[in-house]
PDB file of C-alpha atoms in Angstrom:
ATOM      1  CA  UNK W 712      94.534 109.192  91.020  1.00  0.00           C
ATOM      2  CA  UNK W 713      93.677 110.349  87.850  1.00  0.00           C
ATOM      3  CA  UNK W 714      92.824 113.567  89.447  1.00  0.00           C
ATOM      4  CA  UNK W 715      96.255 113.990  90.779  1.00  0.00           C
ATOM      5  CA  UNK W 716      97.915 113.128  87.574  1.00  0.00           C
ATOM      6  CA  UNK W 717      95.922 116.109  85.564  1.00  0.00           C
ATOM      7  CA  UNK W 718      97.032 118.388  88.825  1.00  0.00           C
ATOM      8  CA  UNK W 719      93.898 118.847  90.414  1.00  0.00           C
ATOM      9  CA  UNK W 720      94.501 118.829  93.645  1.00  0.00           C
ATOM     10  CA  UNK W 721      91.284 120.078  95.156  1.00  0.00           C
ATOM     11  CA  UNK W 722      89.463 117.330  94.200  1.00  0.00           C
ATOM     12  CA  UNK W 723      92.364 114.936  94.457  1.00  0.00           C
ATOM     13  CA  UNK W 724      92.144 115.718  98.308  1.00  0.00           C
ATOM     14  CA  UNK W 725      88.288 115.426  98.127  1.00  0.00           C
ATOM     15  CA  UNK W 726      88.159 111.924  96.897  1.00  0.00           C
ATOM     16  CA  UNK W 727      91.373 110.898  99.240  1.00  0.00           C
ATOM     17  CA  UNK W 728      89.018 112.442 102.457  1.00  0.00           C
ATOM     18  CA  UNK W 729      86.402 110.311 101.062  1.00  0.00           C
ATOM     19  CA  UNK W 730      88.478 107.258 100.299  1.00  0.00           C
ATOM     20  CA  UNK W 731      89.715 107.178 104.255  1.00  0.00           C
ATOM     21  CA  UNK W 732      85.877 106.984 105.456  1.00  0.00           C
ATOM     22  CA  UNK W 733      85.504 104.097 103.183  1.00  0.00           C
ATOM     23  CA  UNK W 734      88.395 102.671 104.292  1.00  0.00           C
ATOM     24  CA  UNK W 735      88.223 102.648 108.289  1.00  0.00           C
ATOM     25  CA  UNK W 736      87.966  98.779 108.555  1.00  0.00           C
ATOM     26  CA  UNK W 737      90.289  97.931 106.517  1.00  0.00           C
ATOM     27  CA  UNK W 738      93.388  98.487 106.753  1.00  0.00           C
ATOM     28  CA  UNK W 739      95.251  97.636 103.498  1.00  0.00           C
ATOM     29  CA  UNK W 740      93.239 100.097 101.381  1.00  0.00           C
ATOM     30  CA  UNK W 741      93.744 102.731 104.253  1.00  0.00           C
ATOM     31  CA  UNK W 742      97.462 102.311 103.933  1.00  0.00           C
ATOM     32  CA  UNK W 743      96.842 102.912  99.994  1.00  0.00           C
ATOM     33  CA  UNK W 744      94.659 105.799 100.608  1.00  0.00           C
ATOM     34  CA  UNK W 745      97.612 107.494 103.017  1.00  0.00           C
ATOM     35  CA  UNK W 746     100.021 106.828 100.564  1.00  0.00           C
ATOM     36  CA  UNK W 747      98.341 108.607  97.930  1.00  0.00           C
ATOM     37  CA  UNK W 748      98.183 111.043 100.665  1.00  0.00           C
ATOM     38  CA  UNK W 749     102.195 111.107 100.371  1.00  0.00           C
ATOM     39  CA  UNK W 750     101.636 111.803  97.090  1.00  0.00           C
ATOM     40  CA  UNK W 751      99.709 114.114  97.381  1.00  0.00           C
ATOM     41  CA  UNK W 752     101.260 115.920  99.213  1.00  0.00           C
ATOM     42  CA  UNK W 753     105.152 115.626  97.803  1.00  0.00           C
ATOM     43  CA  UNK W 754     103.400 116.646  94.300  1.00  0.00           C
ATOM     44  CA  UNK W 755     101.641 120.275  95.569  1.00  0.00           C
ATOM     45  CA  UNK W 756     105.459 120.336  97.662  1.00  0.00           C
ATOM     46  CA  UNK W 757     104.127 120.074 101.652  1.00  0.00           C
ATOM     47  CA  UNK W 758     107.069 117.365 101.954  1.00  0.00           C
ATOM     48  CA  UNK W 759     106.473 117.060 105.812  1.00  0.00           C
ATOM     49  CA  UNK W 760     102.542 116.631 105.481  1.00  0.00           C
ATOM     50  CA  UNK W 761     103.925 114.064 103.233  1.00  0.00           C
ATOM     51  CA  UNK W 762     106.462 111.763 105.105  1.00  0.00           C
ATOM     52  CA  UNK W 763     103.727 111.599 107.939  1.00  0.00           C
ATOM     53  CA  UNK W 764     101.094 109.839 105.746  1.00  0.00           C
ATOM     54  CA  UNK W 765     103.815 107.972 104.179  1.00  0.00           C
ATOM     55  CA  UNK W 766     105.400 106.758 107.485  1.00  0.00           C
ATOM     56  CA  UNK W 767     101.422 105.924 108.558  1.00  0.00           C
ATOM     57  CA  UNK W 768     101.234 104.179 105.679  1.00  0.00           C
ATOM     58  CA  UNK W 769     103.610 101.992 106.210  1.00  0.00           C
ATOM     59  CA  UNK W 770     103.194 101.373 109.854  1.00  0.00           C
ATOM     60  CA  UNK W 771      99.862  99.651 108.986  1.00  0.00           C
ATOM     61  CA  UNK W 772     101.615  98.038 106.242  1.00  0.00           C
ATOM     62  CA  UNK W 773     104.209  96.544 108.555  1.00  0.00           C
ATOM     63  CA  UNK W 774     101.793  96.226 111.403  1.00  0.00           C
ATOM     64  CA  UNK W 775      99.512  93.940 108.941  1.00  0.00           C
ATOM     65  CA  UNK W 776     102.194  91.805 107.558  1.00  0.00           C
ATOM     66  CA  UNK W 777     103.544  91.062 111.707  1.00  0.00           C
ATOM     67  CA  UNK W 778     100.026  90.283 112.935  1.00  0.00           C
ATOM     68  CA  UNK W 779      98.542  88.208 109.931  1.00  0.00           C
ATOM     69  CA  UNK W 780      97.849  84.847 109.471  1.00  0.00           C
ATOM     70  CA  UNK W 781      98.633  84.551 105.956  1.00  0.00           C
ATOM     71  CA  UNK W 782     102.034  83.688 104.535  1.00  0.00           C
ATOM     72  CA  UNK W 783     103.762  86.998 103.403  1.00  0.00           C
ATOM     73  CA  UNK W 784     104.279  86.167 100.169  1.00  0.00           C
ATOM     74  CA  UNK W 785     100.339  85.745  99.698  1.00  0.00           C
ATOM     75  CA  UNK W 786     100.368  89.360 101.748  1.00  0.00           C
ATOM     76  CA  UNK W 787     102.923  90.860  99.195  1.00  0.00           C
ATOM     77  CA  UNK W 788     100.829  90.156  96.366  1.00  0.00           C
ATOM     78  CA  UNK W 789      97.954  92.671  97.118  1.00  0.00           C
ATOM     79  CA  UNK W 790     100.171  95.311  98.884  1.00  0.00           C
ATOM     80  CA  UNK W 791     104.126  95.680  99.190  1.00  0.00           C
ATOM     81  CA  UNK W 792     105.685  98.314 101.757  1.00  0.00           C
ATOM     82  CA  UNK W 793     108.562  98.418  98.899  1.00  0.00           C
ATOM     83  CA  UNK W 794     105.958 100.621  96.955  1.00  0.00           C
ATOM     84  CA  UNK W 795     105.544 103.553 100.030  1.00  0.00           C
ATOM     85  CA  UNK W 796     109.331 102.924 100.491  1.00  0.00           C
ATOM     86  CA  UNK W 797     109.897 104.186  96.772  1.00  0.00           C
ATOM     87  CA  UNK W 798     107.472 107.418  97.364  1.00  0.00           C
ATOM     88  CA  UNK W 799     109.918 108.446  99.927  1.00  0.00           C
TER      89      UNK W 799
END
């Protein structure tokens, strides 16, 4: 995100579309990838483009901690819906 911090959004958006190919299977970098999305998107001020890939992000966030077998405080660890909360 490096490229987002130095406002270079081009190829910010570039390496996010190539990010979500990479990250079709699974699930917890996807969410990571559509919250930098948000970010993205609240930085370059397209605040609804925004919300949606934050709200995405956090469905699969949510959806991951219901359906897993691992304890959520292992889950919480490697990804926490409290961080896309705070982007909103």
């Amino acid at each position: 995100m490096d490229s987002l911090q130095n406002n270079d959004f081009e190829l910010t958006k570039k390496l996010l579309k190539k990010a979500e190919k990479l990250a079709e299977k699974d699930y917890r970098v996807l969410a990571c990838t559509y919250n930098n999305y948000g970010c993205l998107f609240r930085k370059t001020k397209k605040l609804r483009s925004a919300l949606h890939f934050l709200l995405k992000a956090l469905e699969i966030e949510y959806k991951q901690l219901n359906e897993s077998d691992v304890a959520v405080d292992d889950q919480l660890v490697s990804s926490n819906p409290c961080d896309i909360h705070l982007n909103i």
